[in-house]
Amino acid sequence: MALKTAKEYIESLRKLNLDLYLFGEKVENWVDNPVIRPSINSVAMTYKVAHESKNGALATTDSMLTGGKVNRFNALFKSTDELVSKVKLQRELGQRTGACFQRCVGMDAINAVFSTTYEVDQKYGTEYHQRFREWLKYVQEGDLCVQGAMTDVKGDRGLSPSKQSDPDMFVRVVERRGDGIVVRGAKANQTGTANSHEMLIMPTLRMREGDEDYALSCAIPTDAKGVHLIYGRQSCDKRKLEGGDIDVGNYGFGGQETLTILEDVFVPWERVFMCGECDFSIMMVERFATYHRQSYGGCKPGIGDVLIGATASMAEYNGVSRAPHIREKIGEMIHLAETIHACGLACSYEGWKTMAGNYQSNILLANVCKHNVTRFPYELCRLAEDIAGGLLVTLPSEKDLRHPVLGKYIEKYLKGVADVPAEERIRMLTLIHSMTFGTTAPSYRTESMHGAGSPQAQKIMIERQTDMDYKKKLARSLAGIDEREDVTA
Ligand code: SF4
Ligand code: FE
C-alpha cells in the first residue's frame, strides 16, 4: 500500500476530469490556477507529513481492514489513542498551513459510515457494510483524498426534505435500477471537493417516514458524469491574481469550498451504503458531526498558534511587547487556543468502541469543543487586530512597496523598531489580515461558526446528552429536599 508523496498527490489531481467553475468560467488547468493552488497545497501537506520521521506516527497507522500502512486521513480509529493522535495531527497541520487542510471531512465521514452501515445491516440484513469495506480498501490502496459531503442546500428550513416545493433541495435517489441508482441534488459549502478524488455522500439531518429517497449514503468520484463544481469566493481572493506574494498574506496555503451539483449521477450498487433506511440517517449524521466537532479541537488551535505567533511578532515589531496589557492579551489568546485543544483531547480520551469495532469520540465533549469554536476564534481575531493596529486594513500595496519612487517612503515610514525592516512588518500584517479578513479567514471566522454545524446544532446535542434528572437529584439531596447521603454509611 503506497503512501503518496505530496508531489504524487498533486500530479494525481491532474488526471481527474473535473467540471469546475470559478468566476463564471470553466477552469481547465485548475491545479496551477493561482486562486485554487494554495488550497491544493494545504491538502498536499497531509501527504507530506506522512513521510516525515518526526510526524509519521501521528500521520500514519495500520489499516484496520488490511493491516497495511495508511495515511491517518483514510484510516478507521482503532482506539482512543488514535482519536488523540488525530487531534494532534490536525494541530500540527493547522500550524504548518495556517489554513483549512480539508481532508478531515473525509476521514470523519469514513468512520461514521463504517460504524453506521454495520448497525443498519444488523437490523435489516443489508450488505452496506461489506460494500463500504471494499470501497475503503480501494481508497486506502490508492491513498486517495476523500471529501465528506453532508450539507444539503435545504430550501425551506421549516419543511422536511419530501415536503419541499422543489424536491431537489436535499440530495435524493431519483431512480433505482438493476445496476445502481441515479442521484440528484446539490451539496453546499463542501470543503475540498475539487482537491479530492472521491466524495462520500451522507444525509444532512434526521429523515422521517416519507423521506426514504433522501436517506442516502454513497461514494461518487469527483469527476463522475453529472458532477458540476462551482468554486466558492473568499474575501480578497482576487489579491491572488495580482502577481505578488505579500498582499495575499498566507501566500502558500488556503482552504476551499464548492457548491457541488449532482445532476442525475449514476452510482452502481457497490458504492451505495444507505438507501431508504430513514431510522439510521440520524445515527450517521450525529456520528459524523461528533467526529468533525472533535476535529476542530485540532485545526483551530493549530491555526490559532500561527495567529498568536504573528500577533506577538507584531508587538515586538512595534516595540510594545513588554507592555503589561499586551502580555495580558497574548496570554488570553494562548488560554483560548489551549481551551479549544483541551476539549478536542478530552472528547478523544473519552471515546468509545462502536459495534463495528472502530472508535467514536465522546458526543457531549465534542459538541462542547465545537461550541467553544463558534466563539473563541472570534476573540482571538479581535485581540490580534487590537495588537496589530489599524495598519492591518490601511496598508499600501506590494506594488507601492516595490515602486521606484514610493518604495523608499514606505520602507522609511512604515518601520517600527529600528532593527526590523518595514517589509517584514508589512508581511506579518498581511499574514494577520489573511487570517482575520482575507483568503484564509473563512477557516477562522465564519467557518468556525458554521463548519461542523452551527451553534444551535451543538446546543441541541449538549442538551440531549445531559442527564438533567440526575443533576436535579444531586441538588435535591444536598439541599435536604430528598434524603441526604450519609457519608459514614
Ligand atoms: Fe479539517 Fe478544520 Fe478544515 Fe474541518 S475546518 S476540514 S477540521 S482543517
Ligand atoms: Fe470545516
Short mmCIF file of C-alpha atoms and ligand atoms in Angstrom, two decimals:
data_model
loop_
_atom_site.label_atom_id
_atom_site.label_comp_id
_atom_site.label_asym_id
_atom_site.label_seq_id
_atom_site.Cartn_x
_atom_site.Cartn_y
_atom_site.Cartn_z
CA MET A 1 0.00 0.00 0.00
CA ALA A 2 1.82 3.07 -1.19
CA LEU A 3 1.63 6.32 0.68
CA LYS A 4 1.52 9.07 -1.91
CA THR A 5 4.01 11.90 -1.62
CA ALA A 6 2.73 15.47 -1.81
CA LYS A 7 4.04 15.67 -5.37
CA GLU A 8 2.34 12.43 -6.40
CA TYR A 9 -0.92 13.66 -4.90
CA ILE A 10 -0.76 16.91 -6.85
CA GLU A 11 0.07 15.03 -10.07
CA SER A 12 -2.82 12.61 -9.44
CA LEU A 13 -5.21 15.57 -9.43
CA ARG A 14 -4.19 16.39 -12.99
CA LYS A 15 -5.64 13.07 -14.13
CA LEU A 16 -9.12 14.00 -12.88
CA ASN A 17 -11.59 15.32 -15.38
CA LEU A 18 -13.38 17.83 -13.15
CA ASP A 19 -16.19 20.03 -14.35
CA LEU A 20 -15.10 23.00 -12.24
CA TYR A 21 -16.12 26.66 -12.50
CA LEU A 22 -14.52 29.77 -11.00
CA PHE A 23 -15.67 33.38 -11.52
CA GLY A 24 -18.18 32.14 -14.12
CA GLU A 25 -15.67 30.29 -16.27
CA LYS A 26 -14.77 26.65 -16.64
CA VAL A 27 -11.27 26.00 -15.24
CA GLU A 28 -9.22 23.61 -17.34
CA ASN A 29 -5.84 23.73 -15.55
CA TRP A 30 -7.13 24.14 -12.03
CA VAL A 31 -4.04 22.59 -10.40
CA ASP A 32 -1.94 25.59 -11.41
CA ASN A 33 -4.67 28.19 -11.02
CA PRO A 34 -3.36 30.85 -8.58
CA VAL A 35 -6.70 31.16 -6.78
CA ILE A 36 -7.05 27.40 -6.27
CA ARG A 37 -3.45 26.22 -5.85
CA PRO A 38 -2.99 27.36 -2.22
CA SER A 39 -5.89 25.10 -1.23
CA ILE A 40 -4.24 22.18 -3.04
CA ASN A 41 -1.02 22.89 -1.15
CA SER A 42 -2.89 22.62 2.14
CA VAL A 43 -4.15 19.12 1.27
CA ALA A 44 -0.71 18.20 -0.06
CA MET A 45 0.65 18.88 3.43
CA THR A 46 -1.42 15.93 4.71
CA TYR A 47 0.53 13.74 2.29
CA LYS A 48 3.87 15.34 3.12
CA VAL A 49 3.67 14.79 6.89
CA ALA A 50 3.03 11.07 6.37
CA HIS A 51 6.62 10.76 5.10
CA GLU A 52 8.27 12.74 7.89
CA SER A 53 10.15 10.79 10.54
CA LYS A 54 9.02 13.31 13.19
CA ASN A 55 5.32 13.01 12.34
CA GLY A 56 4.99 9.58 10.74
CA ALA A 57 3.47 8.04 13.88
CA LEU A 58 0.86 10.77 14.03
CA ALA A 59 0.12 10.85 10.32
CA THR A 60 0.02 7.12 9.52
CA THR A 61 -1.30 3.95 11.10
CA ASP A 62 -2.04 0.30 10.30
CA SER A 63 -5.24 -0.25 8.38
CA MET A 64 -7.97 -1.95 10.43
CA LEU A 65 -9.04 -3.65 7.19
CA THR A 66 -5.75 -4.92 5.75
CA GLY A 67 -3.03 -4.26 8.31
CA GLY A 68 -1.09 -2.24 5.73
CA LYS A 69 0.25 1.24 6.48
CA VAL A 70 -2.20 4.00 5.57
CA ASN A 71 -2.47 7.74 5.89
CA ARG A 72 -4.46 8.56 9.02
CA PHE A 73 -6.89 10.60 6.95
CA ASN A 74 -8.07 7.34 5.33
CA ALA A 75 -7.96 5.24 8.49
CA LEU A 76 -10.52 3.84 10.91
CA PHE A 77 -9.81 4.78 14.52
CA LYS A 78 -8.75 1.61 16.34
CA SER A 79 -8.51 3.07 19.86
CA THR A 80 -8.98 6.22 21.91
CA ASP A 81 -5.23 6.78 21.47
CA GLU A 82 -5.82 7.01 17.73
CA LEU A 83 -8.54 9.61 18.29
CA VAL A 84 -5.98 11.59 20.28
CA SER A 85 -3.40 11.21 17.51
CA LYS A 86 -5.92 12.53 15.02
CA VAL A 87 -6.38 15.75 17.01
CA LYS A 88 -2.63 16.21 17.50
CA LEU A 89 -2.05 15.68 13.78
CA GLN A 90 -4.66 18.31 12.99
CA ARG A 91 -2.96 20.79 15.29
CA GLU A 92 0.35 20.16 13.55
CA LEU A 93 -1.25 20.69 10.15
CA GLY A 94 -3.05 23.85 11.29
CA GLN A 95 0.31 25.20 12.44
CA ARG A 96 2.03 24.30 9.16
CA THR A 97 -0.66 25.66 6.81
CA GLY A 98 -2.41 28.39 8.83
CA ALA A 99 -5.48 27.30 6.89
CA CYS A 100 -8.05 24.53 6.43
CA PHE A 101 -6.32 21.44 5.05
CA GLN A 102 -9.69 19.96 4.08
CA ARG A 103 -9.01 16.25 4.33
CA CYS A 104 -10.57 15.74 7.79
CA VAL A 105 -14.11 15.75 6.44
CA GLY A 106 -13.42 12.56 4.52
CA MET A 107 -11.69 10.91 7.49
CA ASP A 108 -14.64 11.72 9.73
CA ALA A 109 -17.18 10.57 7.13
CA ILE A 110 -15.31 7.29 6.61
CA ASN A 111 -15.53 6.47 10.30
CA ALA A 112 -19.20 7.47 10.64
CA VAL A 113 -20.32 5.49 7.57
CA PHE A 114 -18.26 2.47 8.65
CA SER A 115 -19.96 2.13 12.04
CA THR A 116 -23.45 3.10 10.89
CA THR A 117 -23.56 0.65 7.94
CA TYR A 118 -22.66 -2.16 10.34
CA GLU A 119 -25.66 -1.41 12.51
CA VAL A 120 -28.01 -0.96 9.54
CA ASP A 121 -27.00 -4.41 8.29
CA GLN A 122 -27.61 -5.90 11.75
CA LYS A 123 -31.18 -4.67 11.68
CA TYR A 124 -32.13 -5.08 8.03
CA GLY A 125 -29.85 -7.84 6.72
CA THR A 126 -28.49 -5.46 4.07
CA GLU A 127 -24.94 -5.62 2.74
CA TYR A 128 -23.89 -1.99 3.03
CA HIS A 129 -21.04 -2.59 5.47
CA GLN A 130 -19.25 -5.13 3.32
CA ARG A 131 -19.61 -2.84 0.29
CA PHE A 132 -18.19 0.03 2.31
CA ARG A 133 -15.22 -2.03 3.44
CA GLU A 134 -14.40 -2.86 -0.19
CA TRP A 135 -14.65 0.77 -1.25
CA LEU A 136 -12.49 1.87 1.70
CA LYS A 137 -9.82 -0.69 0.77
CA TYR A 138 -9.77 0.85 -2.72
CA VAL A 139 -9.36 4.31 -1.16
CA GLN A 140 -6.59 3.17 1.19
CA GLU A 141 -4.72 1.31 -1.52
CA GLY A 142 -4.67 4.38 -3.78
CA ASP A 143 -4.10 6.81 -0.84
CA LEU A 144 -6.95 8.79 -2.35
CA CYS A 145 -8.31 12.03 -0.96
CA VAL A 146 -11.96 11.71 0.11
CA GLN A 147 -14.33 14.59 0.68
CA GLY A 148 -17.24 14.02 3.05
CA ALA A 149 -20.43 15.56 1.64
CA MET A 150 -23.14 16.26 4.16
CA THR A 151 -24.65 19.75 3.97
CA ASP A 152 -27.65 19.92 1.64
CA VAL A 153 -28.86 23.26 0.30
CA LYS A 154 -32.03 22.67 2.41
CA GLY A 155 -34.50 25.10 0.78
CA ASP A 156 -37.24 26.00 3.28
CA ARG A 157 -35.70 25.10 6.66
CA GLY A 158 -39.18 24.71 8.12
CA LEU A 159 -40.05 21.79 5.83
CA SER A 160 -38.78 18.22 5.69
CA PRO A 161 -36.99 17.02 2.52
CA SER A 162 -40.04 15.35 0.98
CA LYS A 163 -42.32 18.37 1.71
CA GLN A 164 -40.20 20.95 -0.15
CA SER A 165 -41.86 22.66 -3.13
CA ASP A 166 -38.76 21.69 -5.13
CA PRO A 167 -37.95 18.04 -4.31
CA ASP A 168 -34.25 18.53 -5.16
CA MET A 169 -33.44 20.69 -2.11
CA PHE A 170 -31.92 17.61 -0.46
CA VAL A 171 -29.84 15.07 -2.37
CA ARG A 172 -32.09 12.17 -3.34
CA VAL A 173 -32.48 8.99 -5.33
CA VAL A 174 -34.49 9.71 -8.47
CA GLU A 175 -34.24 6.23 -9.98
CA ARG A 176 -33.49 2.71 -8.74
CA ARG A 177 -32.12 0.40 -11.40
CA GLY A 178 -30.86 -3.17 -11.52
CA ASP A 179 -27.25 -2.00 -11.61
CA GLY A 180 -27.46 1.04 -9.31
CA ILE A 181 -29.22 4.30 -8.51
CA VAL A 182 -29.47 7.76 -10.05
CA VAL A 183 -28.84 10.67 -7.67
CA ARG A 184 -29.89 14.33 -7.96
CA GLY A 185 -29.46 17.44 -5.79
CA ALA A 186 -26.73 19.74 -4.51
CA LYS A 187 -24.41 19.95 -1.53
CA ALA A 188 -23.39 23.43 -0.32
CA ASN A 189 -20.23 24.63 1.46
CA GLN A 190 -18.35 21.48 0.50
CA THR A 191 -14.80 21.53 1.80
CA GLY A 192 -12.07 20.39 -0.57
CA THR A 193 -14.20 18.75 -3.28
CA ALA A 194 -12.06 19.99 -6.16
CA ASN A 195 -8.97 18.65 -4.34
CA SER A 196 -10.43 15.18 -3.80
CA HIS A 197 -10.69 12.02 -5.84
CA GLU A 198 -13.87 10.79 -4.20
CA MET A 199 -16.82 12.24 -2.34
CA LEU A 200 -18.70 10.34 0.33
CA ILE A 201 -22.34 11.43 0.42
CA MET A 202 -24.30 11.39 3.69
CA PRO A 203 -27.75 12.69 4.71
CA THR A 204 -27.76 16.07 6.42
CA LEU A 205 -30.47 15.52 9.07
CA ARG A 206 -32.91 13.07 10.63
CA MET A 207 -35.15 11.53 7.96
CA ARG A 208 -38.73 10.58 8.72
CA GLU A 209 -41.34 8.40 7.05
CA GLY A 210 -41.85 9.69 3.53
CA ASP A 211 -38.21 10.85 3.24
CA GLU A 212 -36.89 7.43 2.12
CA ASP A 213 -35.41 8.77 -1.13
CA TYR A 214 -33.30 11.17 0.92
CA ALA A 215 -31.88 8.64 3.41
CA LEU A 216 -28.86 8.15 1.21
CA SER A 217 -25.16 7.46 1.53
CA CYS A 218 -22.92 6.60 -1.40
CA ALA A 219 -19.48 7.24 -2.89
CA ILE A 220 -19.08 9.21 -6.11
CA PRO A 221 -15.85 10.09 -7.95
CA THR A 222 -15.49 13.87 -8.07
CA ASP A 223 -15.21 13.73 -11.85
CA ALA A 224 -18.23 11.42 -12.42
CA LYS A 225 -20.60 12.37 -15.23
CA GLY A 226 -23.16 14.88 -13.94
CA VAL A 227 -21.00 16.32 -11.14
CA HIS A 228 -20.53 20.10 -11.50
CA LEU A 229 -18.38 22.08 -9.05
CA ILE A 230 -18.78 25.83 -8.54
CA TYR A 231 -15.84 27.30 -6.58
CA GLY A 232 -16.81 29.47 -3.61
CA ARG A 233 -15.48 33.02 -3.32
CA GLN A 234 -13.31 34.07 -0.43
CA SER A 235 -12.68 37.51 0.92
CA CYS A 236 -9.86 39.25 -1.01
CA ASP A 237 -9.47 36.23 -3.35
CA LYS A 238 -8.50 38.41 -6.31
CA ARG A 239 -5.36 39.54 -4.49
CA LYS A 240 -4.02 36.15 -5.62
CA LEU A 241 -4.26 37.33 -9.22
CA GLU A 242 -2.10 40.43 -8.70
CA GLY A 243 1.17 38.58 -9.11
CA GLY A 244 2.96 39.46 -5.85
CA ASP A 245 3.37 37.41 -2.70
CA ILE A 246 2.90 39.97 0.08
CA ASP A 247 -0.66 41.24 -0.20
CA VAL A 248 -2.18 37.74 -0.08
CA GLY A 249 -0.69 37.25 3.37
CA ASN A 250 -0.71 33.47 3.63
CA TYR A 251 0.57 33.09 0.10
CA GLY A 252 1.21 29.35 0.09
CA PHE A 253 -1.89 27.88 1.71
CA GLY A 254 -5.64 28.24 1.85
CA GLY A 255 -8.95 26.45 2.15
CA GLN A 256 -11.57 25.66 -0.42
CA GLU A 257 -15.34 25.24 -0.58
CA THR A 258 -17.61 24.43 -3.51
CA LEU A 259 -21.27 24.29 -4.37
CA THR A 260 -21.46 20.73 -5.66
CA ILE A 261 -24.21 19.96 -8.18
CA LEU A 262 -25.25 16.33 -8.71
CA GLU A 263 -27.18 16.24 -11.96
CA ASP A 264 -28.62 12.74 -12.30
CA VAL A 265 -25.38 10.98 -11.36
CA PHE A 266 -25.38 7.20 -11.76
CA VAL A 267 -24.00 5.28 -8.75
CA PRO A 268 -23.51 1.48 -9.00
CA TRP A 269 -24.90 -0.55 -6.09
CA GLU A 270 -21.43 -1.49 -4.82
CA ARG A 271 -20.96 2.21 -3.99
CA VAL A 272 -24.30 2.63 -2.19
CA PHE A 273 -24.09 2.47 1.63
CA MET A 274 -27.58 3.59 2.71
CA CYS A 275 -30.69 3.76 0.58
CA GLY A 276 -34.00 4.34 2.30
CA GLU A 277 -33.24 3.41 5.94
CA CYS A 278 -34.68 6.61 7.43
CA ASP A 279 -34.28 5.42 11.01
CA PHE A 280 -30.48 5.29 10.64
CA SER A 281 -29.91 8.66 8.98
CA ILE A 282 -29.64 10.48 12.32
CA MET A 283 -27.05 7.97 13.57
CA MET A 284 -24.84 8.71 10.57
CA VAL A 285 -25.37 12.47 10.93
CA GLU A 286 -24.61 12.54 14.66
CA ARG A 287 -21.56 10.32 14.43
CA PHE A 288 -20.09 12.34 11.58
CA ALA A 289 -20.90 15.63 13.34
CA THR A 290 -19.27 14.38 16.54
CA TYR A 291 -16.09 13.39 14.73
CA HIS A 292 -15.90 16.70 12.92
CA ARG A 293 -16.62 18.70 16.07
CA GLN A 294 -13.72 16.80 17.64
CA SER A 295 -11.58 17.75 14.60
CA TYR A 296 -11.97 21.43 15.39
CA GLY A 297 -10.13 20.77 18.63
CA GLY A 298 -7.06 20.19 16.45
CA CYS A 299 -7.13 22.51 13.45
CA LYS A 300 -8.45 25.63 15.20
CA PRO A 301 -5.81 25.78 17.97
CA GLY A 302 -3.18 24.97 15.32
CA ILE A 303 -4.23 27.93 13.19
CA GLY A 304 -4.54 29.91 16.42
CA ASP A 305 -0.88 29.19 17.16
CA VAL A 306 0.06 30.95 13.92
CA LEU A 307 -2.15 33.92 14.74
CA ILE A 308 -0.71 34.15 18.26
CA GLY A 309 2.84 33.99 16.87
CA ALA A 310 2.06 36.69 14.31
CA THR A 311 0.46 38.90 16.97
CA ALA A 312 3.39 38.51 19.37
CA SER A 313 5.75 39.34 16.48
CA MET A 314 3.79 42.49 15.70
CA ALA A 315 4.03 43.54 19.35
CA GLU A 316 7.82 43.17 19.06
CA TYR A 317 7.99 44.99 15.72
CA ASN A 318 6.00 47.84 17.25
CA GLY A 319 8.21 47.92 20.38
CA VAL A 320 5.39 47.16 22.82
CA SER A 321 5.97 43.51 23.65
CA ARG A 322 6.80 44.25 27.31
CA ALA A 323 3.73 46.39 27.97
CA PRO A 324 1.63 44.64 30.66
CA HIS A 325 -1.68 44.91 28.76
CA ILE A 326 -0.09 43.40 25.61
CA ARG A 327 1.30 40.47 27.59
CA GLU A 328 -2.07 40.01 29.26
CA LYS A 329 -3.85 39.93 25.88
CA ILE A 330 -1.41 37.48 24.36
CA GLY A 331 -1.79 35.31 27.46
CA GLU A 332 -5.54 35.40 26.89
CA MET A 333 -5.05 34.28 23.29
CA ILE A 334 -2.99 31.30 24.45
CA HIS A 335 -5.65 30.44 27.02
CA LEU A 336 -8.38 30.45 24.35
CA ALA A 337 -6.44 28.27 21.90
CA GLU A 338 -5.47 25.75 24.57
CA THR A 339 -9.04 25.57 25.87
CA ILE A 340 -10.21 24.54 22.40
CA HIS A 341 -7.45 21.94 22.18
CA ALA A 342 -8.17 20.61 25.67
CA CYS A 343 -11.76 19.85 24.65
CA GLY A 344 -10.54 18.12 21.47
CA LEU A 345 -8.25 15.91 23.55
CA ALA A 346 -10.89 15.27 26.21
CA CYS A 347 -13.54 14.03 23.78
CA SER A 348 -10.89 11.76 22.24
CA TYR A 349 -9.77 10.22 25.55
CA GLU A 350 -13.42 9.69 26.45
CA GLY A 351 -14.15 7.88 23.16
CA TRP A 352 -15.93 4.52 22.91
CA LYS A 353 -15.90 1.44 20.74
CA THR A 354 -18.73 1.06 18.22
CA MET A 355 -20.37 -2.27 17.33
CA ALA A 356 -18.35 -2.26 14.10
CA GLY A 357 -15.09 -2.02 16.07
CA ASN A 358 -13.85 1.49 15.33
CA TYR A 359 -13.83 4.23 17.98
CA GLN A 360 -16.16 7.17 18.30
CA SER A 361 -15.30 10.38 20.13
CA ASN A 362 -17.41 11.43 23.12
CA ILE A 363 -20.53 13.17 21.84
CA LEU A 364 -21.05 15.66 24.68
CA LEU A 365 -17.43 16.81 24.89
CA ALA A 366 -17.01 17.04 21.10
CA ASN A 367 -20.04 19.31 20.97
CA VAL A 368 -18.68 21.45 23.80
CA CYS A 369 -15.41 21.65 21.83
CA LYS A 370 -17.10 22.88 18.66
CA HIS A 371 -19.36 25.24 20.58
CA ASN A 372 -16.28 26.94 22.02
CA VAL A 373 -15.03 27.23 18.44
CA THR A 374 -18.12 29.25 17.49
CA ARG A 375 -16.82 31.90 19.93
CA PHE A 376 -13.10 31.70 20.76
CA PRO A 377 -11.56 32.23 17.30
CA TYR A 378 -13.57 35.47 17.04
CA GLU A 379 -11.99 36.63 20.29
CA LEU A 380 -8.56 35.51 19.07
CA CYS A 381 -9.08 37.59 15.91
CA ARG A 382 -10.27 40.59 17.95
CA LEU A 383 -7.18 40.50 20.14
CA ALA A 384 -4.90 40.04 17.11
CA GLU A 385 -6.49 43.07 15.43
CA ASP A 386 -6.20 45.06 18.64
CA ILE A 387 -2.47 44.43 18.97
CA ALA A 388 -1.63 44.56 15.23
CA GLY A 389 -3.01 48.09 14.88
CA GLY A 390 -5.05 49.90 12.25
CA LEU A 391 -2.43 49.44 9.55
CA LEU A 392 -3.93 45.98 9.20
CA VAL A 393 -6.60 47.49 6.97
CA THR A 394 -4.84 50.56 5.59
CA LEU A 395 -1.52 49.19 4.29
CA PRO A 396 -0.28 50.32 0.89
CA SER A 397 0.06 47.53 -1.65
CA GLU A 398 3.11 45.46 -2.53
CA LYS A 399 3.25 47.40 -5.80
CA ASP A 400 3.71 50.61 -3.81
CA LEU A 401 6.47 48.98 -1.78
CA ARG A 402 8.23 47.94 -4.99
CA HIS A 403 7.65 51.29 -6.72
CA PRO A 404 10.90 53.01 -7.72
CA VAL A 405 9.87 56.33 -6.17
CA LEU A 406 7.35 55.42 -3.44
CA GLY A 407 9.17 52.37 -2.11
CA LYS A 408 11.70 54.35 -0.08
CA TYR A 409 8.95 56.26 1.73
CA ILE A 410 7.21 53.06 2.72
CA GLU A 411 10.45 51.49 3.90
CA LYS A 412 11.17 54.61 5.97
CA TYR A 413 7.77 55.45 7.40
CA LEU A 414 6.25 52.00 7.92
CA LYS A 415 9.12 50.82 10.05
CA GLY A 416 8.58 50.15 13.74
CA VAL A 417 11.63 49.23 15.84
CA ALA A 418 14.93 50.08 14.18
CA ASP A 419 16.21 46.56 13.54
CA VAL A 420 13.14 45.16 11.73
CA PRO A 421 12.76 46.19 8.05
CA ALA A 422 9.40 47.62 7.04
CA GLU A 423 8.85 44.73 4.61
CA GLU A 424 8.91 42.19 7.47
CA ARG A 425 6.42 44.25 9.41
CA ILE A 426 4.19 44.51 6.35
CA ARG A 427 4.42 40.76 5.71
CA MET A 428 3.37 39.99 9.28
CA LEU A 429 0.45 42.40 8.97
CA THR A 430 -0.78 40.83 5.73
CA LEU A 431 -0.50 37.37 7.28
CA ILE A 432 -2.75 38.53 10.12
CA HIS A 433 -5.00 40.22 7.57
CA SER A 434 -5.35 36.98 5.59
CA MET A 435 -6.31 35.10 8.76
CA THR A 436 -8.77 37.69 10.06
CA PHE A 437 -10.20 39.25 6.89
CA GLY A 438 -8.63 37.61 3.83
CA THR A 439 -8.45 34.35 1.94
CA THR A 440 -7.65 32.09 4.88
CA ALA A 441 -10.10 33.91 7.16
CA PRO A 442 -13.02 31.59 6.33
CA SER A 443 -11.46 28.88 8.46
CA TYR A 444 -11.03 31.28 11.36
CA ARG A 445 -14.23 33.27 11.36
CA THR A 446 -17.44 32.19 9.64
CA GLU A 447 -16.16 28.67 9.13
CA SER A 448 -15.58 28.45 12.88
CA MET A 449 -19.21 29.46 13.35
CA HIS A 450 -20.91 27.18 10.83
CA GLY A 451 -18.42 24.47 9.86
CA ALA A 452 -19.31 21.13 11.50
CA GLY A 453 -22.68 22.63 12.35
CA SER A 454 -23.99 26.00 13.50
CA PRO A 455 -24.06 26.84 17.25
CA GLN A 456 -27.66 25.77 17.82
CA ALA A 457 -26.90 22.28 16.49
CA GLN A 458 -24.36 21.82 19.29
CA LYS A 459 -26.72 23.27 21.90
CA ILE A 460 -29.35 20.70 20.95
CA MET A 461 -26.82 17.87 21.19
CA ILE A 462 -25.42 19.17 24.50
CA GLU A 463 -28.94 19.28 25.95
CA ARG A 464 -29.74 15.81 24.61
CA GLN A 465 -26.56 14.35 26.08
CA THR A 466 -27.18 15.78 29.54
CA ASP A 467 -28.96 13.79 32.26
CA MET A 468 -30.76 16.70 33.88
CA ASP A 469 -32.79 14.47 36.22
CA TYR A 470 -29.53 13.23 37.72
CA LYS A 471 -28.25 16.77 38.22
CA LYS A 472 -31.54 17.76 39.87
CA LYS A 473 -31.36 14.68 42.08
CA LEU A 474 -27.89 15.74 43.25
CA ALA A 475 -29.19 19.18 44.13
CA ARG A 476 -32.32 17.89 45.89
CA SER A 477 -30.23 15.59 48.06
CA LEU A 478 -27.72 18.24 49.11
CA ALA A 479 -30.49 20.77 49.73
CA GLY A 480 -32.15 18.35 52.09
CA ILE A 481 -35.33 18.07 49.97
CA ASP A 482 -34.56 14.41 49.29
CA GLU A 483 -32.73 12.20 51.74
CA ARG A 484 -29.13 13.35 52.32
CA GLU A 485 -26.33 10.91 51.60
CA ASP A 486 -24.85 9.51 54.80
CA VAL A 487 -21.09 9.85 54.45
CA THR A 488 -20.47 7.30 57.19
CA ALA A 489 -22.75 4.61 55.74
FE1 SF4 B 1 -10.12 19.87 8.85
FE2 SF4 B 1 -10.53 22.05 10.30
FE3 SF4 B 1 -10.77 22.16 7.64
FE4 SF4 B 1 -12.62 20.86 9.05
S1 SF4 B 1 -12.17 23.08 9.15
S2 SF4 B 1 -11.59 20.12 7.19
S3 SF4 B 1 -11.38 20.02 10.74
S4 SF4 B 1 -8.91 21.76 8.78
FE FE B 2 -14.65 22.70 8.45
#
